[in-house]
Coordinates of C-alpha atoms and ligand atoms in Angstrom, one line a residue:
X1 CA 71.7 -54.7 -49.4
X2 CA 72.7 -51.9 -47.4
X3 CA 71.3 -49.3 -49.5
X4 CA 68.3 -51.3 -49.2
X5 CA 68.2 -51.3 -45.1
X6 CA 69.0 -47.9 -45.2
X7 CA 66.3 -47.0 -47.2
X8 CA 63.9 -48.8 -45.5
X9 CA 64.8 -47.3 -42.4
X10 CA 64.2 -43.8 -44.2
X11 CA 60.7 -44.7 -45.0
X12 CA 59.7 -46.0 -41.6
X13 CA 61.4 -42.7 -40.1
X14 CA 59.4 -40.3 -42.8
X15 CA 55.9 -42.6 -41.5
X16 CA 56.6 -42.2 -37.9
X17 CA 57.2 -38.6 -38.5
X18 CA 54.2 -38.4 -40.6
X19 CA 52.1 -40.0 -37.8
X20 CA 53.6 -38.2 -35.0
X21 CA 53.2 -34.9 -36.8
X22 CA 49.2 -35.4 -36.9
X23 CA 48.9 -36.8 -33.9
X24 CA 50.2 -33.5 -32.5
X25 CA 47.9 -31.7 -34.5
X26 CA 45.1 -33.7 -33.8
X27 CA 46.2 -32.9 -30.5
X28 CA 46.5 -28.9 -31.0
X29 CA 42.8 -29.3 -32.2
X30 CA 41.5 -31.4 -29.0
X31 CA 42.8 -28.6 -27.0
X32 CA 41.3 -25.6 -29.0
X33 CA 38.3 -27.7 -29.1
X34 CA 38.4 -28.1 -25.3
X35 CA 39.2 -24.3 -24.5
X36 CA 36.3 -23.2 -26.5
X37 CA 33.8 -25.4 -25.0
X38 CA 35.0 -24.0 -21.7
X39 CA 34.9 -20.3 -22.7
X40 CA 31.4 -21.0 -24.0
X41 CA 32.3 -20.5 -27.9
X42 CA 31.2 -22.3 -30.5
X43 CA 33.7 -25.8 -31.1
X44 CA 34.2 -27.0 -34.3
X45 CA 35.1 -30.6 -35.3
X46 CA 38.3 -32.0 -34.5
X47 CA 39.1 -33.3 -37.7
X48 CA 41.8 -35.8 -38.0
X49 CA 42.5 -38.6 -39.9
X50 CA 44.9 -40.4 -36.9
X51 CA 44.3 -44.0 -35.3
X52 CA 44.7 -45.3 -32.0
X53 CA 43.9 -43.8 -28.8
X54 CA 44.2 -40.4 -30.1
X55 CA 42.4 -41.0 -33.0
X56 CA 39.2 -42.4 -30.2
X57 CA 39.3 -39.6 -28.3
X58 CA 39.2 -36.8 -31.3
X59 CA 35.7 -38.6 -32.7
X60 CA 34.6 -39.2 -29.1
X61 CA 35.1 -35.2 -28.4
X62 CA 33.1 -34.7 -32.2
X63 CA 30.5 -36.8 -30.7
X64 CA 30.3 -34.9 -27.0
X65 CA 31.0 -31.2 -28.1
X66 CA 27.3 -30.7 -29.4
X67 CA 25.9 -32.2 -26.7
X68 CA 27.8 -30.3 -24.1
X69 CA 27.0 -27.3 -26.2
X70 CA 23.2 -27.9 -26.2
X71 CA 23.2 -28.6 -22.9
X72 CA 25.2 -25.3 -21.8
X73 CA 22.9 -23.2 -24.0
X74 CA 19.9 -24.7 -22.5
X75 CA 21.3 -24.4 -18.6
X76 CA 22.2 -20.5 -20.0
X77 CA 18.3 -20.0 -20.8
X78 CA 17.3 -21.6 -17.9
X79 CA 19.4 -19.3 -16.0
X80 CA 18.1 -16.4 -17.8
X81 CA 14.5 -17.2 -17.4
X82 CA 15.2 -17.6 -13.7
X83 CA 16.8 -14.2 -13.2
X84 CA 13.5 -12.7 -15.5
X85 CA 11.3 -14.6 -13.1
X86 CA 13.4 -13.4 -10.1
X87 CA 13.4 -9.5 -10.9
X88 CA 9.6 -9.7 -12.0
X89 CA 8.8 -11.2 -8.3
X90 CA 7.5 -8.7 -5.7
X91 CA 9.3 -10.7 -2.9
X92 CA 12.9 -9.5 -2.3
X93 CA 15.1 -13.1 -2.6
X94 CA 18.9 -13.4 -1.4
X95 CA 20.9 -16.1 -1.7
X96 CA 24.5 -16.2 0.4
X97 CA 26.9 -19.0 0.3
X98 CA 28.1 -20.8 3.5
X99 CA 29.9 -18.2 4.8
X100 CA 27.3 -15.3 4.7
X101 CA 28.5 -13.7 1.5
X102 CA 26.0 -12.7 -0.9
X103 CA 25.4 -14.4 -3.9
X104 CA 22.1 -13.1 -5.5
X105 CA 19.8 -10.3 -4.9
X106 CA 16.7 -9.4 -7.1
X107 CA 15.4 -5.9 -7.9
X108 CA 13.1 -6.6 -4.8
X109 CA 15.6 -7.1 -1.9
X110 CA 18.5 -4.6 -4.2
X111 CA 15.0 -1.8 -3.0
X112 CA 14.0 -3.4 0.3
X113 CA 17.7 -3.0 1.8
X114 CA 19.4 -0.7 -0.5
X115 CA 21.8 -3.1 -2.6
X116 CA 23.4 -2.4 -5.5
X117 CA 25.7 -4.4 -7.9
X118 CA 28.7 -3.7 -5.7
X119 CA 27.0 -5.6 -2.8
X120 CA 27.6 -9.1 -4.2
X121 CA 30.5 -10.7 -2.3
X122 CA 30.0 -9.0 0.9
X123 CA 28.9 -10.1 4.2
X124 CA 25.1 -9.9 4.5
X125 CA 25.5 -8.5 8.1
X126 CA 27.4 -5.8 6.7
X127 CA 25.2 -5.3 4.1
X128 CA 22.2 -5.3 6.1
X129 CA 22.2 -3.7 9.2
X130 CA 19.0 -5.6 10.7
X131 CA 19.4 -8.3 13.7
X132 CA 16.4 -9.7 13.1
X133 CA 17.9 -10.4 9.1
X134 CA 20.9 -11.9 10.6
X135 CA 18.9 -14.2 12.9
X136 CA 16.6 -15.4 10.5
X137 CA 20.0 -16.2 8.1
X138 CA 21.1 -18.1 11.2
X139 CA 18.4 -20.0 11.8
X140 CA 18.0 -20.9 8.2
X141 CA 21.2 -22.3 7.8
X142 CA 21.5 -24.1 11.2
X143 CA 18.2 -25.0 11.4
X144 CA 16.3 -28.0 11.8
X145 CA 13.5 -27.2 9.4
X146 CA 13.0 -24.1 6.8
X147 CA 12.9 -21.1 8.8
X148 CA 9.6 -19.1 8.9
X149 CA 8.5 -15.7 10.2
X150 CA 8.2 -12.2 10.6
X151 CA 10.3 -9.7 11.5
X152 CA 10.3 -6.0 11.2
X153 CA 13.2 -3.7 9.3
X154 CA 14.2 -0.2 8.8
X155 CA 14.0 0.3 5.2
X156 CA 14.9 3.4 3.0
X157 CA 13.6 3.2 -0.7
X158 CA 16.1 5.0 -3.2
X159 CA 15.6 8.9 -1.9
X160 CA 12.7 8.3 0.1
X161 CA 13.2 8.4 4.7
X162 CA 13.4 5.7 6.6
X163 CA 10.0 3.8 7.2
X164 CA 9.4 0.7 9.1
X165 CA 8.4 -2.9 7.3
X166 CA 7.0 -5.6 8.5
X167 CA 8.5 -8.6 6.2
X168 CA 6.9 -12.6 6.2
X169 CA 10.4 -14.3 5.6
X170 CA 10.7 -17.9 4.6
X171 CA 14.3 -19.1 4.6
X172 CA 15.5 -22.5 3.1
X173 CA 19.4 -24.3 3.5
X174 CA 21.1 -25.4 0.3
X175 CA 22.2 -29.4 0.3
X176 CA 25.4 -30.4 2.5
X177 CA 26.4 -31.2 5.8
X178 CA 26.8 -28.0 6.9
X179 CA 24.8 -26.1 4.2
X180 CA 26.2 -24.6 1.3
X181 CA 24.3 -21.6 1.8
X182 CA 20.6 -20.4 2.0
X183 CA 17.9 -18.8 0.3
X184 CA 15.6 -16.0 1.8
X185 CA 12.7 -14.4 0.4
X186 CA 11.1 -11.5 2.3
X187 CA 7.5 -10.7 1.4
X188 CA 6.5 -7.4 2.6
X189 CA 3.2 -7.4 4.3
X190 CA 3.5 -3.9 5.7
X191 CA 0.4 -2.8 4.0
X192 CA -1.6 -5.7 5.3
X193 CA -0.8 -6.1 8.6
X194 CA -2.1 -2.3 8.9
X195 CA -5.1 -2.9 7.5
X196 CA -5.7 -5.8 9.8
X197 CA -4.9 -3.6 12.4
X198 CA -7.3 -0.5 11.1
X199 CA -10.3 -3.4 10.7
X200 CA -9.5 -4.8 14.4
X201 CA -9.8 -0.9 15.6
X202 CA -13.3 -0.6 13.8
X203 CA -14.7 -3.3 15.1
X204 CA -13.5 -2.5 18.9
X205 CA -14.7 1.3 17.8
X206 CA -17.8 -0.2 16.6
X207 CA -18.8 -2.2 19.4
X208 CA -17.8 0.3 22.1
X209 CA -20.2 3.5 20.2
X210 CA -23.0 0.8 20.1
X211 CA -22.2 -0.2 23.3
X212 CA -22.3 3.4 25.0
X213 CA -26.0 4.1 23.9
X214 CA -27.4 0.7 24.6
X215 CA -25.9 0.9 28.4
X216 CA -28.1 3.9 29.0
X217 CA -31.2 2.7 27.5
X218 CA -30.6 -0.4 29.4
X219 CA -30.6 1.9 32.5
X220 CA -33.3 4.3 32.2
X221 CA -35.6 0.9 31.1
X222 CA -34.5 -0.5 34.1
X223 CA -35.2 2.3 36.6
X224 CA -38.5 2.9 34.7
X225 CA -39.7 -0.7 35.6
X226 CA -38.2 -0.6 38.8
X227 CA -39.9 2.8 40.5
X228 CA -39.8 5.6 38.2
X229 CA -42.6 4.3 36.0
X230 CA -45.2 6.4 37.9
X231 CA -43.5 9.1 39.2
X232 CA -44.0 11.8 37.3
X233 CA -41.3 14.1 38.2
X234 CA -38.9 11.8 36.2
X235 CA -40.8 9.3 34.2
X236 CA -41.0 11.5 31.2
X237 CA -37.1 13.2 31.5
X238 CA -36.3 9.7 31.3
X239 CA -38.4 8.4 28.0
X240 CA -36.6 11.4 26.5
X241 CA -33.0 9.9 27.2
X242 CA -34.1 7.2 25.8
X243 CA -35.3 8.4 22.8
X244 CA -32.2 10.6 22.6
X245 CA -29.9 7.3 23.1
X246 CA -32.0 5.7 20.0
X247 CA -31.7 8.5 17.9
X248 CA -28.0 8.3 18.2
X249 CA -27.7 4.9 17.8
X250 CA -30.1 5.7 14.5
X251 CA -27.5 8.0 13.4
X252 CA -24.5 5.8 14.1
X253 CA -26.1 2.7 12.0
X254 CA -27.2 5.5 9.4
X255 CA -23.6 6.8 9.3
X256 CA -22.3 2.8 9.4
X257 CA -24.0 1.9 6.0
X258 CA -23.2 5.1 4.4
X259 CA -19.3 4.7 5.1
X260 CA -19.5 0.9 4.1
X261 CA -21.3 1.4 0.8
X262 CA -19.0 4.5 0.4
X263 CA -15.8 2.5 0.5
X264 CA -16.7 -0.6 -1.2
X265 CA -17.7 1.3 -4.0
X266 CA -21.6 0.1 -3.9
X267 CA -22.6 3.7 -3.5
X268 CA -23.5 4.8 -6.8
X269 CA -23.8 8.5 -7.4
X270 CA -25.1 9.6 -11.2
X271 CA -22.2 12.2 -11.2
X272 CA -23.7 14.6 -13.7
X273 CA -23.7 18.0 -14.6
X274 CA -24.5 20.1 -11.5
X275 CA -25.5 23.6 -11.1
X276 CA -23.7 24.5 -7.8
X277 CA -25.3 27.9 -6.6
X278 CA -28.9 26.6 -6.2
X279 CA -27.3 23.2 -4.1
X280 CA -25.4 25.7 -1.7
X281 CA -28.3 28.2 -1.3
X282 CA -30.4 25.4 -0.4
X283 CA -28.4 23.6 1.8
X284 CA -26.8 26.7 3.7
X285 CA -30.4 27.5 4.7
X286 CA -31.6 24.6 6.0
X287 CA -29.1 25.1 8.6
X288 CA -30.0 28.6 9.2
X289 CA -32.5 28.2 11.3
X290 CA -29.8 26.3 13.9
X291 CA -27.5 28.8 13.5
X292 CA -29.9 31.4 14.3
X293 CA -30.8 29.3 17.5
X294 CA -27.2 29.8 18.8
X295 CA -26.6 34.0 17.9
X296 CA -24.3 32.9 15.2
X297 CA -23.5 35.8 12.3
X298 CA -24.3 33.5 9.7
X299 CA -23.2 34.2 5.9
X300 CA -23.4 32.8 2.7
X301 CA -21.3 34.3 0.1
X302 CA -21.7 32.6 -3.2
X303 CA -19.3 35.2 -5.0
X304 CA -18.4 34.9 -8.6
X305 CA -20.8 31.1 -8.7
X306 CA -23.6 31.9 -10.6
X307 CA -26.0 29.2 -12.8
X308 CA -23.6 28.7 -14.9
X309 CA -20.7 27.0 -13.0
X310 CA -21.2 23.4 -13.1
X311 CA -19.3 20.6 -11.3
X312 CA -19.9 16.6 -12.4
X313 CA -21.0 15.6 -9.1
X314 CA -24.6 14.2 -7.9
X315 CA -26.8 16.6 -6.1
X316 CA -27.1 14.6 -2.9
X317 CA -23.0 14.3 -2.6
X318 CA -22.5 17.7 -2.9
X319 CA -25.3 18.3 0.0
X320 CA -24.1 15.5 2.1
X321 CA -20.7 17.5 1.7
X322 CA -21.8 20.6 3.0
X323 CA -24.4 19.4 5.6
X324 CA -21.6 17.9 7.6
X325 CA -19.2 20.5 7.1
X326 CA -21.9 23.1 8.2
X327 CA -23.4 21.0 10.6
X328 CA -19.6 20.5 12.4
X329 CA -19.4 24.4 11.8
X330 CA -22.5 25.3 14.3
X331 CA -21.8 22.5 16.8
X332 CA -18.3 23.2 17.7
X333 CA -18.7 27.1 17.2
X334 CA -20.2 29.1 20.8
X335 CA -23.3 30.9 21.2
X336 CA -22.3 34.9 19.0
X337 CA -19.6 33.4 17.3
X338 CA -19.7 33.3 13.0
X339 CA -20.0 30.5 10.6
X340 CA -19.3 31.7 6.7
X341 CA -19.3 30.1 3.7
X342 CA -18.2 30.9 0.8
X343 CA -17.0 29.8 -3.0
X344 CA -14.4 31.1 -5.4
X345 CA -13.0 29.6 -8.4
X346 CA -9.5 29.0 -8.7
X347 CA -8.2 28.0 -12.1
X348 CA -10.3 24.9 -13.0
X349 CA -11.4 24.7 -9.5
X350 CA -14.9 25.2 -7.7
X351 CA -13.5 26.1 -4.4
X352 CA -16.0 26.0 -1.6
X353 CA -14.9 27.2 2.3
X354 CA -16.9 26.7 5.3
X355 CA -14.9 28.7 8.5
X356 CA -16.6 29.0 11.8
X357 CA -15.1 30.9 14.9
X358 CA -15.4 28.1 16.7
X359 CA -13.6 26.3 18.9
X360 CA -11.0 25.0 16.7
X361 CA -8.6 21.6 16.3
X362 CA -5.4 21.6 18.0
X363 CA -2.6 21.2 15.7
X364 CA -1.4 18.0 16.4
X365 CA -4.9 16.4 15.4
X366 CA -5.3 18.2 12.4
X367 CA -4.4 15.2 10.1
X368 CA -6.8 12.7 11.8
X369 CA -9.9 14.4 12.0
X370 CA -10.5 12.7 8.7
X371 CA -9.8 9.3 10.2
X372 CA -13.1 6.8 11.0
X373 CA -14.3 7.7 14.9
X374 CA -11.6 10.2 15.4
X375 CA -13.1 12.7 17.9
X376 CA -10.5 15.5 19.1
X377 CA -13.3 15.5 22.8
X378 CA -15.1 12.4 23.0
X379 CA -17.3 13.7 25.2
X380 CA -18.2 16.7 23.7
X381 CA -18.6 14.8 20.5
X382 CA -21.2 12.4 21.6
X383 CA -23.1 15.4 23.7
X384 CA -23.6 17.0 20.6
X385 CA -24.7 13.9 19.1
X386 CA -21.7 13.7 16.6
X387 CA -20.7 9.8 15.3
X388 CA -17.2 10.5 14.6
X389 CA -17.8 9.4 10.9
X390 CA -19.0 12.4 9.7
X391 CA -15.5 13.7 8.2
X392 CA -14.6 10.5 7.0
X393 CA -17.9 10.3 4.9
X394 CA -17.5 13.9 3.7
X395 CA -13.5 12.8 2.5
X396 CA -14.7 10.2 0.3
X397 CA -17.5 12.0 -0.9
X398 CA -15.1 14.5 -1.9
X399 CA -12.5 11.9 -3.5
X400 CA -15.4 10.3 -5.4
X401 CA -16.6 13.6 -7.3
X402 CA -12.7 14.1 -8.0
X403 CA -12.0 16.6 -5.5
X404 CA -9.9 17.4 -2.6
X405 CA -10.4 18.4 0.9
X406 CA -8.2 20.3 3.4
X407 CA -8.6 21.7 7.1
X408 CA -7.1 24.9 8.7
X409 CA -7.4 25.4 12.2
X410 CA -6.1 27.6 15.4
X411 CA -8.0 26.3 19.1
X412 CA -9.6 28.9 19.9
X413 CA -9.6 31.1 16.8
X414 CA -11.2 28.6 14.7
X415 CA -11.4 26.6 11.4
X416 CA -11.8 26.6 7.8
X417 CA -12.6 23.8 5.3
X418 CA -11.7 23.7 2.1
X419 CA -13.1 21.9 -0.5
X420 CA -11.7 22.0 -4.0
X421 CA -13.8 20.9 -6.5
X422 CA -13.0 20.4 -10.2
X423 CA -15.2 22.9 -12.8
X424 CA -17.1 21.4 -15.4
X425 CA -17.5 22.8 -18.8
X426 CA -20.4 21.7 -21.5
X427 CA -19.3 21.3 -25.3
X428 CA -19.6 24.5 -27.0
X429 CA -23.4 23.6 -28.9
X430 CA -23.0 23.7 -32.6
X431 CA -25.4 26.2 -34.3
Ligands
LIG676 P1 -18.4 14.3 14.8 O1 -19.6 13.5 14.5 O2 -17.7 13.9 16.1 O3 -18.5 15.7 14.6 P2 -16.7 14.3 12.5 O4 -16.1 13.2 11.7 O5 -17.7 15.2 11.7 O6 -17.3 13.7 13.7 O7 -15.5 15.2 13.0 C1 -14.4 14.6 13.7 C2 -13.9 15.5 14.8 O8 -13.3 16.7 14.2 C3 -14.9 16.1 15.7 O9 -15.2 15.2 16.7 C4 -14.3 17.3 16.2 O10 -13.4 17.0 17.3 C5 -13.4 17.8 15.0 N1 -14.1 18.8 14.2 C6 -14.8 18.7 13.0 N2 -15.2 19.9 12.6 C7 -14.8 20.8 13.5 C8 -15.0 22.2 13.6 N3 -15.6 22.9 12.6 N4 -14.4 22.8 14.7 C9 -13.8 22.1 15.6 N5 -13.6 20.8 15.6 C10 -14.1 20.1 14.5

């Protein structure tokens, strides 16, 4: 009897060790189980072969752990696509967490404000030097409403100096009560808000040069009808100012349509194979005669050019080029003073060079006289009936053909334009 309680009791012992023994493993498992799904590595399943509550929970985390590891993988994509999407966008984007640390920053803001991987965790302030930044983070976290509008930074681009930006900024609050933190995207519109500004200053140039000629053929109309009609001693002085006025308006509208078919590209030149030497001769002399007028010592050296040095350009380009640059040459050179031209090559280069004793630019405008209505005298400019649009024409007439142009100048020396031209050279005929 005793040996029978006794080994009952060592039987129920053995089962309760048996049990408690895999429940402990089932329980080692559960935890490896666990500690891989949080370290993102694959689980596998906890198999046991326990009851009870253990037992629930071991299937229930079989059942869960693929789900939970779908689910991570897809959040992982998710996240991945984002950051492609974000590094891909044009837009610098920032995001800082409540207390103006920085979270995120694309390729785009990392260039806009010099970031680098070191910059995440640190105050944006200290990060980016801008007060208009750290308003605009400001008001996007304590505002009522997304913030929106446009400021202007210093910005330095890896190596490159410091230039000024003008960015659109739209600025949103993350959820909570205060925020979380905020998003800010920065669109640079730099480029666009000049060109606004260049097409604003056209039309005001525009206007004012029409508005100059038509004010003094309003005013020679009007004295005509008023007395000077009959009077001979001015009647006829002042028809000629008003033909004078018309031409120039002529030549403005002329110069107008040029510039504009020039620039959207509706000018179409049959760039071809161009003999140079007989364009030059041609054009050269057709300003002699002006030249002449004013005691100029006037020169055309054509130098190594002959009939066979070809550019791909169409004839009337290549004149227009010249015509200005000569014309310009004679206007602002004084009565004896020279005007040469003359080519050379250079490498692959045609390089043509009108210099005149002229006047000259001051240094200081040099770079602008290429510009749309820049005029270094006004005045002058318009008495010697000049548009201000001549140079600009001439540039992309150059850039179209595939050249280059450059000025030299000393006031009261004189200038020299050079015009670089690439050569052309025919296939070799087969015989
Ligand atoms: P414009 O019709 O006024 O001559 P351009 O575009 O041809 O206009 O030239 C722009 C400006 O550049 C001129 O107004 C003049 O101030 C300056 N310029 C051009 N060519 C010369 C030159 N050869 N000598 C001195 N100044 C020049």
């Amino acid at each position: 009897m005793v040996w029978g309680v006794i080994g009952l009791a060592l039987i129920v012992s053995t089962a309760v060790a048996v049990v408690i023994r895999r429940r402990g493993m089932a329980l080692d498992e559960l935890a490896r189980g666990v500690a891989a799904l949080g370290d993102g590595r694959a689980t596998r399943p906890v198999r046991t072969c326990v009851g009870g509550r253990v037992g629930r929970v071991s299937r229930l985390f079989d059942r869960m752990a693929p789900q939970l590891e779908a689910r991570i993988a897809r959040l992982e994509q998710d996240r991945q696509q984002l950051r492609a999407v974000l590094s891909g966008m044009d837009e610098g984007v920032i995001a800082i967490d409540a207390r103006r640390r920085l979270v995120f920053a694309n390729a785009s803001a990392d260039r806009l404000f010099g970031l680098d991987s070191g910059s995440v965790g640190r105050l944006v302030a200290e990060l980016i030097r801008s007060p208009h930044v750290q308003a605009a983070v400001e008001t996007t976290l304590f505002g009522a409403a997304p913030y929106q509008g446009e400021i202007t930074v210093a910005s330095r681009e890896a190596g490159l100096r410091l230039s000024s930006r003008v960015l659109a900024v739209r600025g949103s609050s993350l959820s909570g009560s205060p925020p979380q933190g905020a998003v800010l995207v920065f669109h640079d519109v730099t480029e666009l808000r000049r060109l606004e500004r260049m097409r604003q200053d056209f039309v005001a140039n525009v206007s004012h040069e029409l508005k100059t000629p038509l004010a003094s053929i309003k005013a020679y109309t009007e004295t005509l009808l008023d007395w000077a009609l009959h009077d001979e001693n001015v009647n006829e002085k002042f028809l000629h100012r008003i033909e004078e006025q018309a031409d120039r308006l002529n030549q403005l509208i002329l110069d107008l349509l040029s510039l504009a078919r020039l620039e959207s590209g509706q000018e179409v030149f049959e760039h071809g194979p161009l003999a140079l030497t007989p364009c030059i001769e041609a054009c050269a002399e057709s300003h002699r005669g002006r030249a002449e007028a004013k005691n100029h010592h006037y020169v055309l050296d054509l130098g190594p050019l002959d009939d066979e040095t070809l550019v791909l350009a169409d004839e009337e380009a290549v004149r227009q080029i010249l015509d200005n640059l000569i014309d310009n040459a004679i206007k602002y050179t004084q009565e004896g003073g020279s005007v040469r031209i003359a080519c050379r090559l250079a490498g692959d280069s045609v390089i043509l060079e009108v210099t005149d004793s002229g006047i000259g630019i001051p240094r200081e405008d040099l770079a602008r006289v290429f510009e749309r209505f820049y005029r270094v005298d006004k005045a002058r400019s318009r008495e010697l009936g000049g548009t201000g649009l001549g140079l600009s024409i001439v540039k992309h007439l150059v850039q179209s053909i595939g050249g280059s142009i450059s000025v030299n100048s000393r006031v009261g020396s004189g200038t020299q334009f050079t015009v670089n031209l690439p050569r052309f050279h025919p296939m070799p005929q087969r015989s």
